[in-house]
CSV table of C-alpha atoms and ligand atoms in Angstrom, one decimal:
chain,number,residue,atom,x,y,z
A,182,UNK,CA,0.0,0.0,0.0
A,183,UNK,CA,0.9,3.7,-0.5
A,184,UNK,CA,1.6,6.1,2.5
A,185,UNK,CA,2.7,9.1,3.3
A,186,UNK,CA,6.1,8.8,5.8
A,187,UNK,CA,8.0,11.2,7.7
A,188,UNK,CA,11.4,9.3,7.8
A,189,UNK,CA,13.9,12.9,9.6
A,190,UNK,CA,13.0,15.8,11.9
A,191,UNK,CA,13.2,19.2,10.1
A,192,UNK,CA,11.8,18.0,6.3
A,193,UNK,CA,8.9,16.8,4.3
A,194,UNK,CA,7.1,13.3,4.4
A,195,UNK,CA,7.9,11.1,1.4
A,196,UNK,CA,5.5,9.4,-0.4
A,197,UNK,CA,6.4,5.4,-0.3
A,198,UNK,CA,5.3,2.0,-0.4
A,199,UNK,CA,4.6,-0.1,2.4
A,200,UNK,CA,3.1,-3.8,3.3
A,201,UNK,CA,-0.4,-3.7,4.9
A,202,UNK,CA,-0.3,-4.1,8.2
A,203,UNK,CA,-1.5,-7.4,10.0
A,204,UNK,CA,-3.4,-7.6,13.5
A,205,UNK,CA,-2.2,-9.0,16.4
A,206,UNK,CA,-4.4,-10.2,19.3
A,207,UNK,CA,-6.8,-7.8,20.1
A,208,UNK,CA,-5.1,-5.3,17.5
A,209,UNK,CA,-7.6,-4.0,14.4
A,210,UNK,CA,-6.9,-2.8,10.9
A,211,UNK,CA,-8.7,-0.3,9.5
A,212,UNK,CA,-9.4,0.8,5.7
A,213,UNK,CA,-8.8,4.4,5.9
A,214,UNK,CA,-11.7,6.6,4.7
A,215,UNK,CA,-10.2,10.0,5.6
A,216,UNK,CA,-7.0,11.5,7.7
A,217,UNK,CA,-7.4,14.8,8.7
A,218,UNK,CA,-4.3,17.1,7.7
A,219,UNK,CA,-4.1,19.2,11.2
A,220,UNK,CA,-1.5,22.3,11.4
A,221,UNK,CA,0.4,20.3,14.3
A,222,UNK,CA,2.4,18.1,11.8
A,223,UNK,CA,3.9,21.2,10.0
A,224,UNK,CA,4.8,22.0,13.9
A,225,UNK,CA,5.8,18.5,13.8
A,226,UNK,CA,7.7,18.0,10.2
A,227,UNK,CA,9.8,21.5,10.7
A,228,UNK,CA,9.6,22.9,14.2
A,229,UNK,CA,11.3,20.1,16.1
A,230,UNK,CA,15.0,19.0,16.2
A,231,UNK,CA,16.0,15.1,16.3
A,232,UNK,CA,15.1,14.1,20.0
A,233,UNK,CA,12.8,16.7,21.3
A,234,UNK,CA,10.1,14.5,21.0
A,235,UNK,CA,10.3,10.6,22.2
A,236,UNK,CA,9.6,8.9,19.2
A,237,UNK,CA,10.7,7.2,16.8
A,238,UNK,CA,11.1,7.7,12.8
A,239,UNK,CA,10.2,6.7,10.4
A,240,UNK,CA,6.2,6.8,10.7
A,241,UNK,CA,3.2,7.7,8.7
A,242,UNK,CA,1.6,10.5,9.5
A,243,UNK,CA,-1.8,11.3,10.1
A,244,UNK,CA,-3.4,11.7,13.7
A,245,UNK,CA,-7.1,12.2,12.8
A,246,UNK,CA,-8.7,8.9,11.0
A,247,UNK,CA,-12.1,7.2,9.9
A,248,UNK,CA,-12.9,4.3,8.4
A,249,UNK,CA,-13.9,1.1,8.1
A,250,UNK,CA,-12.7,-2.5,10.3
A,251,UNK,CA,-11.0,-4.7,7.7
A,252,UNK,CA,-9.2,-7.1,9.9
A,253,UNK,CA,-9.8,-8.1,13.1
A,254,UNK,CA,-7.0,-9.6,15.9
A,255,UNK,CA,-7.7,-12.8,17.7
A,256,UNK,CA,-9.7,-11.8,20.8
A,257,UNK,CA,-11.8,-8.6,19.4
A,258,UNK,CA,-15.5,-9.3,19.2
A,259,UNK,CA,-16.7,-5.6,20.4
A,260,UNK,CA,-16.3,-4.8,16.6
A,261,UNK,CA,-18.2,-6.1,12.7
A,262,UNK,CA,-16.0,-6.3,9.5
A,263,UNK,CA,-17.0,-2.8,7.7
A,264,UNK,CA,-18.2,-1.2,10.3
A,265,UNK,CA,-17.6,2.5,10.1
A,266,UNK,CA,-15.6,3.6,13.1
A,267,UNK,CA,-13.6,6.8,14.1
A,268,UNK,CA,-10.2,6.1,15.7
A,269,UNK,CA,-10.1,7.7,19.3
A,270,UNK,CA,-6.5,9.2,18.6
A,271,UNK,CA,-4.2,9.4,21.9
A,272,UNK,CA,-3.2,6.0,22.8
A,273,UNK,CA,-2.6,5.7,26.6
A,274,UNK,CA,-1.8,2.0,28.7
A,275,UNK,CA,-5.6,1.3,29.2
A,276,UNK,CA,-5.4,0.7,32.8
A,277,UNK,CA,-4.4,4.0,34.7
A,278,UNK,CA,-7.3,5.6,36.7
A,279,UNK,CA,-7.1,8.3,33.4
A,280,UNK,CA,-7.2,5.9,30.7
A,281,UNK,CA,-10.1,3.9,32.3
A,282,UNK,CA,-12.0,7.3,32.6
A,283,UNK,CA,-10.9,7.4,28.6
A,284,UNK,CA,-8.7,10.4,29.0
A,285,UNK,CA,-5.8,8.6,27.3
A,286,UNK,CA,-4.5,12.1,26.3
A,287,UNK,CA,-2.8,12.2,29.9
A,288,UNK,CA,-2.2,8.4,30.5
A,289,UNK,CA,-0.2,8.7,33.9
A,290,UNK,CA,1.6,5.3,33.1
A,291,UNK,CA,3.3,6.0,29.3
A,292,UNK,CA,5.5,3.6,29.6
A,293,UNK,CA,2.5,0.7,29.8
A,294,UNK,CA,1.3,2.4,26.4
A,295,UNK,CA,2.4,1.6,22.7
A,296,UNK,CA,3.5,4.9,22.9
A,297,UNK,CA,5.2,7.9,24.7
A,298,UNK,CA,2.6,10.6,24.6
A,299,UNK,CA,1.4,9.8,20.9
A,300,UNK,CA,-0.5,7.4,18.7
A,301,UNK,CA,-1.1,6.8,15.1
A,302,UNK,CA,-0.1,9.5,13.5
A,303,UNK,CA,2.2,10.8,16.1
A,304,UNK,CA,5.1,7.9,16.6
A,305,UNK,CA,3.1,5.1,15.3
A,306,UNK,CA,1.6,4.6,11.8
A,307,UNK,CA,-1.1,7.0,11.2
A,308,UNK,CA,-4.2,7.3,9.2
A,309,UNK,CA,-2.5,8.5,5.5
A,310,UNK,CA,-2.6,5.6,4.2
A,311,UNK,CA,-4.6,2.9,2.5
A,312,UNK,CA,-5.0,0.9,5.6
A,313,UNK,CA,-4.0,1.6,9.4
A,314,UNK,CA,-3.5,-0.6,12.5
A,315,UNK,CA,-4.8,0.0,16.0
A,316,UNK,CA,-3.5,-1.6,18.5
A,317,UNK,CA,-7.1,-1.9,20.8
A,318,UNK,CA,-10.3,-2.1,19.8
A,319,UNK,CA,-11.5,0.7,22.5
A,320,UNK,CA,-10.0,3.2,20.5
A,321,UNK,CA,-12.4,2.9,18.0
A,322,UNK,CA,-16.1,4.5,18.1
A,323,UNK,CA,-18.5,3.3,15.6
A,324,UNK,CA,-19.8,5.9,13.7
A,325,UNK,CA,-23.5,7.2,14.2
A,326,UNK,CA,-25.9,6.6,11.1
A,327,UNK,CA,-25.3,9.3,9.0
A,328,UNK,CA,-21.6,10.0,9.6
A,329,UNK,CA,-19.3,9.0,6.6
A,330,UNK,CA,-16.1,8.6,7.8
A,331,UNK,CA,-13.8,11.4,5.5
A,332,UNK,CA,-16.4,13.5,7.2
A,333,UNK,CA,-15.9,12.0,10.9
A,334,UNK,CA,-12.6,12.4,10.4
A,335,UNK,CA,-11.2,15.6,11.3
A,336,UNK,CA,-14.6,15.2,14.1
A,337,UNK,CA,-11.4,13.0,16.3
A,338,UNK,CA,-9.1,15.8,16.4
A,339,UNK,CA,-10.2,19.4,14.7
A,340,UNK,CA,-13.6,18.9,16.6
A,341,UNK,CA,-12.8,16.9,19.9
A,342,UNK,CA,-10.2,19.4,20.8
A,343,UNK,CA,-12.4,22.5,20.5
A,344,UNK,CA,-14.9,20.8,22.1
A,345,UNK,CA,-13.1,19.9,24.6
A,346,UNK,CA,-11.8,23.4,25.3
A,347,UNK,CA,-15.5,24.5,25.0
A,348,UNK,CA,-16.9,22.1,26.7
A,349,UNK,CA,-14.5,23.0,29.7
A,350,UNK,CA,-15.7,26.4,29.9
A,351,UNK,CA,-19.3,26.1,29.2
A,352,UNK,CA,-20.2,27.3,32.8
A,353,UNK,CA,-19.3,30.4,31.7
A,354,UNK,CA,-20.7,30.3,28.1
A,355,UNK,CA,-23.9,31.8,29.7
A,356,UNK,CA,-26.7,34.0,28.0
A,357,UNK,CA,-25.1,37.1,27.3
A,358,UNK,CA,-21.7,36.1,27.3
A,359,UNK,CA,-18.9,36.6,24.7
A,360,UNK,CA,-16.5,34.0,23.1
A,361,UNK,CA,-13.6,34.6,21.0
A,362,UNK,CA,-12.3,32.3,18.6
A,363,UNK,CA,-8.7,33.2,17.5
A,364,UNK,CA,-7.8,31.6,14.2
A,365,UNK,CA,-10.5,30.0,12.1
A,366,UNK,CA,-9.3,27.3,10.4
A,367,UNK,CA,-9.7,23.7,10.8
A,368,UNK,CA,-9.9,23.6,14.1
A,369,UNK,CA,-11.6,27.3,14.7
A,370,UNK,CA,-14.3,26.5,11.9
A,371,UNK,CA,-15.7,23.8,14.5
A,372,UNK,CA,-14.6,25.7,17.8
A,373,UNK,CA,-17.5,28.5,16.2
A,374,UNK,CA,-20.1,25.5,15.4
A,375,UNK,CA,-19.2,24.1,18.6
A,376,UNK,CA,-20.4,27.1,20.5
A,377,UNK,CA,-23.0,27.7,18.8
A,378,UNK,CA,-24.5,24.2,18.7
A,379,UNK,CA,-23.9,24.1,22.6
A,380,UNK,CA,-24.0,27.6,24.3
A,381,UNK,CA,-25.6,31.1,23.9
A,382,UNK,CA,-22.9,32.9,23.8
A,383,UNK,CA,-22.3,35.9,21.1
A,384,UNK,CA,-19.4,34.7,19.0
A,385,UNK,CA,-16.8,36.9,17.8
A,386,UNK,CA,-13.9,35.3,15.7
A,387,UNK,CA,-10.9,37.0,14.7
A,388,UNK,CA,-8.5,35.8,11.1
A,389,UNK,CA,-5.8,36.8,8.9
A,390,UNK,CA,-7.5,35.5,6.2
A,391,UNK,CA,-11.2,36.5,4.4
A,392,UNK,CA,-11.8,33.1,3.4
A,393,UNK,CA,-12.0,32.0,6.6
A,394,UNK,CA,-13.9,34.8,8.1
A,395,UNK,CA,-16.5,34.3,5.9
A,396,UNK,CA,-16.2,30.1,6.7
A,397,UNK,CA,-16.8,31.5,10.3
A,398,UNK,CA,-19.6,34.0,9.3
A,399,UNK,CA,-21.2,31.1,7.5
A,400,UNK,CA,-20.6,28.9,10.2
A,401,UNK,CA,-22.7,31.0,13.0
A,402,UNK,CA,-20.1,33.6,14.2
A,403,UNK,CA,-21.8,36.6,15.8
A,404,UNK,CA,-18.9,39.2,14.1
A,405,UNK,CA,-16.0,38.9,12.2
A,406,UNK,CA,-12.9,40.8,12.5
A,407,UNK,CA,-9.3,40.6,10.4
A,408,UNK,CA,-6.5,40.4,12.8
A,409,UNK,CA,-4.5,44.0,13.1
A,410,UNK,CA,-3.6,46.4,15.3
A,411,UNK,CA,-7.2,47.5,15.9
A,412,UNK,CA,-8.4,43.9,17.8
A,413,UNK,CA,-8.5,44.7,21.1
A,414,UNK,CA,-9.6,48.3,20.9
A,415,UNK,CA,-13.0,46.5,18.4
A,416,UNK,CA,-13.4,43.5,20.8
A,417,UNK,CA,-13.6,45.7,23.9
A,418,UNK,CA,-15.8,48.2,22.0
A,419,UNK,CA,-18.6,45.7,21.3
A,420,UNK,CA,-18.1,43.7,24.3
A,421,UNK,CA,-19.4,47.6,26.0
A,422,UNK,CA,-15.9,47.8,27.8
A,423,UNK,CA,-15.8,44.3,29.7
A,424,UNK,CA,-14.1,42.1,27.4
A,425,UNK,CA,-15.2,38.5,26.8
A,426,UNK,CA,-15.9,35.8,28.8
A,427,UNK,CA,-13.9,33.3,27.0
A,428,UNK,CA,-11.0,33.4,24.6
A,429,UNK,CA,-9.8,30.4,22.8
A,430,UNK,CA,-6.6,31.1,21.0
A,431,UNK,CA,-6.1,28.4,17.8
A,432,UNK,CA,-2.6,29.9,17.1
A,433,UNK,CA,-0.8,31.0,20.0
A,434,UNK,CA,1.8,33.1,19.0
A,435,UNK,CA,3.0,35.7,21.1
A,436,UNK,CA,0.9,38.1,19.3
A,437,UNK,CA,-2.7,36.5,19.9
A,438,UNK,CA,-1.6,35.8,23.2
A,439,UNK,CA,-1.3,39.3,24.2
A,440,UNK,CA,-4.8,39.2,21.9
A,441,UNK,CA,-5.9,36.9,24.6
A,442,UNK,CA,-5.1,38.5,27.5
A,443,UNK,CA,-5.8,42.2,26.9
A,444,UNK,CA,-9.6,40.8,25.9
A,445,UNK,CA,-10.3,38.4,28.3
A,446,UNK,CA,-13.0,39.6,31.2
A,447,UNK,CA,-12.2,39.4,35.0
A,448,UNK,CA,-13.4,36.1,35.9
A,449,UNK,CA,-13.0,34.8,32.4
A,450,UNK,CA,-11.4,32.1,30.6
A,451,UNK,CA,-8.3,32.2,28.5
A,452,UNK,CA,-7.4,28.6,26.5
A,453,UNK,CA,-4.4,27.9,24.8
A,454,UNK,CA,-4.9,25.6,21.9
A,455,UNK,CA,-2.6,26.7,19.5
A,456,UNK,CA,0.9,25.4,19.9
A,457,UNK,CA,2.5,28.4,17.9
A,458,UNK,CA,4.8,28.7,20.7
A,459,UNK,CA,4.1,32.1,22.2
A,460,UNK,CA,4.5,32.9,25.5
A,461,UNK,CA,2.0,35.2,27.8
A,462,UNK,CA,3.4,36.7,30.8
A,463,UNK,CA,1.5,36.8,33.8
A,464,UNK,CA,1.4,38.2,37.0
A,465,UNK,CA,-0.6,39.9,39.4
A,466,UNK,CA,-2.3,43.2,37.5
A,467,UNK,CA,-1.2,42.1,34.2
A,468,UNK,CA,-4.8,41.1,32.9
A,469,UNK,CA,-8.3,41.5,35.0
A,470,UNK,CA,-8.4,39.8,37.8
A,471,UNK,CA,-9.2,36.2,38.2
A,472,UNK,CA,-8.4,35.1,34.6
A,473,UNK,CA,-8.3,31.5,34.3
A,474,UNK,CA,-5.4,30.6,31.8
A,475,UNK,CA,-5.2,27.1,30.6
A,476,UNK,CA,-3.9,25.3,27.9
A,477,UNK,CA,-6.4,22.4,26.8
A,478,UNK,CA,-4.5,19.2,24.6
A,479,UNK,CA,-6.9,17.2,22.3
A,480,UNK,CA,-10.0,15.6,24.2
A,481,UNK,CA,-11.6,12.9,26.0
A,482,UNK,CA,-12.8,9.4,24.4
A,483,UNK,CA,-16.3,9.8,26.1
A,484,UNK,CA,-16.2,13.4,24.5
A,485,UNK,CA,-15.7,12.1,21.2
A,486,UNK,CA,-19.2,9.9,21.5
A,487,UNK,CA,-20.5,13.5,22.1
A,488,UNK,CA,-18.8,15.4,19.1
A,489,UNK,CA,-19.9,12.3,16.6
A,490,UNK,CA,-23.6,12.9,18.2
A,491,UNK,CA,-23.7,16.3,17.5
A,492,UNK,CA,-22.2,15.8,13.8
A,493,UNK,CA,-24.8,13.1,13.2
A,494,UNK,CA,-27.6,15.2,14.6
A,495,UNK,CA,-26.6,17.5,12.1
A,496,UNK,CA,-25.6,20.1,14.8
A,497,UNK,CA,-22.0,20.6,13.8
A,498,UNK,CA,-20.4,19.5,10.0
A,499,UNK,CA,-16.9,19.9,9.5
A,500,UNK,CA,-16.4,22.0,6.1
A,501,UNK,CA,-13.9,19.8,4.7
A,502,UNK,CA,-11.6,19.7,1.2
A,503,UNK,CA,-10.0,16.6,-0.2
A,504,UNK,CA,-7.3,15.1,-1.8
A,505,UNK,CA,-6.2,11.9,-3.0
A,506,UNK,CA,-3.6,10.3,-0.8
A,507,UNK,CA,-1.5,10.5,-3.5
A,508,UNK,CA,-1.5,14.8,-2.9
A,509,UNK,CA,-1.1,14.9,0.4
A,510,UNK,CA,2.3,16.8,0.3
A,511,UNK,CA,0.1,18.8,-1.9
A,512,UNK,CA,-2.4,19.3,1.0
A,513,UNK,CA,0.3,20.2,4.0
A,514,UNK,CA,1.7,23.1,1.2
A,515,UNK,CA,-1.8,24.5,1.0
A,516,UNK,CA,-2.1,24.0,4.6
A,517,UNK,CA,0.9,26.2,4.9
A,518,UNK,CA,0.5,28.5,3.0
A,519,UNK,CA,-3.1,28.8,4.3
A,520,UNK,CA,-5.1,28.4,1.3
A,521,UNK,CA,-7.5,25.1,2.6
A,522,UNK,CA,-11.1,25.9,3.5
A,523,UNK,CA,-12.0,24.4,6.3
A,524,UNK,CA,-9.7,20.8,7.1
A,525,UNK,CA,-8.0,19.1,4.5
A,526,UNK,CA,-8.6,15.2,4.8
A,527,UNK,CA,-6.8,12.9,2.8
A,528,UNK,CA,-8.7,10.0,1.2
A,529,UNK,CA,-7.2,6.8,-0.5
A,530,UNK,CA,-7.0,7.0,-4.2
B,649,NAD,P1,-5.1,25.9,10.5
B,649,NAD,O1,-3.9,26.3,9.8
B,649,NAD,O2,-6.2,25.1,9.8
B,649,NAD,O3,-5.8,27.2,11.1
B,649,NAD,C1,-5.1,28.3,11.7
B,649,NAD,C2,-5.8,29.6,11.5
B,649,NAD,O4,-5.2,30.6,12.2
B,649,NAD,C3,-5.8,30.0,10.0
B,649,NAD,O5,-7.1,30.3,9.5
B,649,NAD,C4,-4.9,31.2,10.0
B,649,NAD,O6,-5.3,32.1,9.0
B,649,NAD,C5,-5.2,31.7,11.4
B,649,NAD,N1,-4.1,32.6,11.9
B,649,NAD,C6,-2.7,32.4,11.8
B,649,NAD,N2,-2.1,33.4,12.4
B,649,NAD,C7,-3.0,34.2,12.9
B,649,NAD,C8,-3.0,35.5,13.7
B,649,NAD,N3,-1.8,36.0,14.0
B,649,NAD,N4,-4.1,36.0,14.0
B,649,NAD,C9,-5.3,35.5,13.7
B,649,NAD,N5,-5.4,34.3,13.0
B,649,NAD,C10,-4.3,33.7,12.6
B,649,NAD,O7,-4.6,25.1,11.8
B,649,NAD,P2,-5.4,24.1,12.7
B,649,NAD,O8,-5.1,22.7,12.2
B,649,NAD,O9,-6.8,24.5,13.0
B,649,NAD,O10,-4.5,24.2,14.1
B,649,NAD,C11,-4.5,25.4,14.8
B,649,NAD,C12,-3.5,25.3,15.9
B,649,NAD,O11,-3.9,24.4,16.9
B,649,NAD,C13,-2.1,24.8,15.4
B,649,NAD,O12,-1.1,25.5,16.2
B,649,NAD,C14,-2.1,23.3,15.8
B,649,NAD,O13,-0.8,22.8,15.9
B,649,NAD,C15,-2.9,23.4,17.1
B,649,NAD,N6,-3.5,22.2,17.6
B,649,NAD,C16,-3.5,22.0,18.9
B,649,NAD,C17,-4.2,20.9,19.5
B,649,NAD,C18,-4.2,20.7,20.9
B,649,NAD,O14,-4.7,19.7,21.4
B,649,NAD,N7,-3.9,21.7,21.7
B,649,NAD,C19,-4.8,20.0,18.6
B,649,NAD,C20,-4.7,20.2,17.2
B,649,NAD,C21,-4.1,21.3,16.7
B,650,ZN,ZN1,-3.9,17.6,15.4
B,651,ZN,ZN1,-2.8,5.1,31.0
């Protein structure tokens, strides 16, 4: 089969050819039917010198799959062959008190997991590919009636990890409160359906780029503004002075950051999703008081039954373009470069 690889730290994935992969006992193979391109590989392909992060090369990238069960390993019965299924993407031991509560984003016992801190995708064979293998059945989630999978697929990473974040600060997503979403693109696109499909908040989002203000505007943000020098002066002015309740920052650079900060309302919520690498400083007096500052990392298995509800429901639809797995350099360029609406997802030719 054909699959994209990254093979060094600090250059582009190669295109190659691989054997399928086989199951073990109580190991799956799926047929991919989409893998999400998400702005963390570039961060990943050129932002991070040879042992920075703990894994291994070479390994195909690819952190946000559907698709279909092709092969099952001795032992699984929980799953059908050609059932539909989104793969759950962080891939903890199983057995710690966090991985049982299916937050195996912060598995407390990494070295009883196939992985250091990853999964498919991120130091294991990913999802760009004709076929991928998981190594436990309970990280994959049939999909709800109605959900193809190059659509669920960016659902398990560009919509669990804004909903996630949002979900974290829905007690202060109240009637009458303000959100702003900081970067609208694959990630920022759902962040904005997100909130509107689950709070009442007024939505404000804030780009660089038209096209994706007007994704955001089409997508049920409240107001739209291009990122310049005028943010925080417009955000204050039609938030009548207070600023909003909850910022969620999709780039993080040092200059949304101070975005962030000089917006967010006392008592508010400021989330770090983005992993631009900015830094904020804080101390007492340099924002309103009682700012909560977090940084929020993908999401919760149990929360990705609830994003795949909401998609089938027809609440929340991830605005997606494709390309054949034999473009997907072609699809990390445009990602780049910043000329995909919505997610890319990569589907086998
Ligand atoms: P993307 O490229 O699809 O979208 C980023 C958007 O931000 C684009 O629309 C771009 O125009 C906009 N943007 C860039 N600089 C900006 C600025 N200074 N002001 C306003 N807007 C700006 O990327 P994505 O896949 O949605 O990922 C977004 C970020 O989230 C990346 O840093 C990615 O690595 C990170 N990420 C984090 C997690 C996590 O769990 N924390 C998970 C996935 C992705
Ligand atoms: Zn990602
Ligand atoms: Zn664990």
């Amino acid at each position: 089969m054909y699959a994209l690889r990254l093979a060094a730290w600090k250059s582009d994935p190669d295109f190659v050819q691989l054997d399928e992969p086989r199951p073990g006992p109580g190991e799956v193979v799926i047929r991919v039917g989409g893998a999400g391109a998400c702005h963390s590989d570039l961060h990943l392909m050129h932002d991070y010198d040879a042992g920075r992060l703990p894994w291994r090369l070479p390994f195909t990238l690819g952190h946000e799959n559907a698709g279909w069960v092709h092969e099952l390993g001795d032992g699984v019965t929980s799953l059908e062959l050609g059932q539909a299924v989104a793969v759950y993407g962080p891939w903890g031991c199983g057995t710690c008190p966090r991985c049982r509560a299916g937050v195996e984003t912060y598995c407390e016992n990494p070295a009883g997991a196939p992985v250091r801190g990853g999964g498919g995708g991120l130091g294991l064979d990913g999802g760009m590919a004709e076929f991928m293998l998981v190594p436990a059945a309970r990280h994959l989630v049939p999909l709800p009636a109605g959900l193809e999978p190059a659509t669920a697929a960016p659902l398990t990473d560009a919509g669990l990890t804004p909903f996630h974040a949002v979900r974290r600060s829905w007690p202060k997503l109240t009637p009458g409160s303000t959100a702003v979403v900081i970067g609208a693109g694959g990630l920022g696109h759902l962040a904005v359906q997100i909130l509107k499909a689950t709070t009442a908040s007024r939505i404000i989002v804030v780009d660089r780029r038209p096209e994706a203000l007007q994704l955001a505007l089409d997508n049920g943000a409240d107001l739209a503004l291009t990122a310049d020098e005028d943010t925080v002066r417009s955000i204050m002015r039609q938030t009548n002075g207070i600023g909003a309740d909850v910022v969620l920052d999709f780039v993080g650079s040092d200059a949304t950051l101070a975005v962030a900060a000089a917006v967010a309302r006392s008592l508010g919520d400021l989330s770090i999703v983005g992993i631009a690498g900015g830094t904020l400083p804080v101390s007492f007096g340099s924002m309103r008081h009682e700012v909560s500052i977090q940084t929020t990392y993908w999401g919760s298995r149990p929360e990705l039954v609830e994003v795949l509800d909401l998609a089938a429901r027809g609440l929340i639809r991830p605005h997606v373009t494709t390309f054949p797995l034999s473009q997907a350099a072609e699809a990390y360029r445009r990602l780049a470069e910043g000329t995909v609406a919505g997610r890319a997802v990569i589907v086998p030719d």
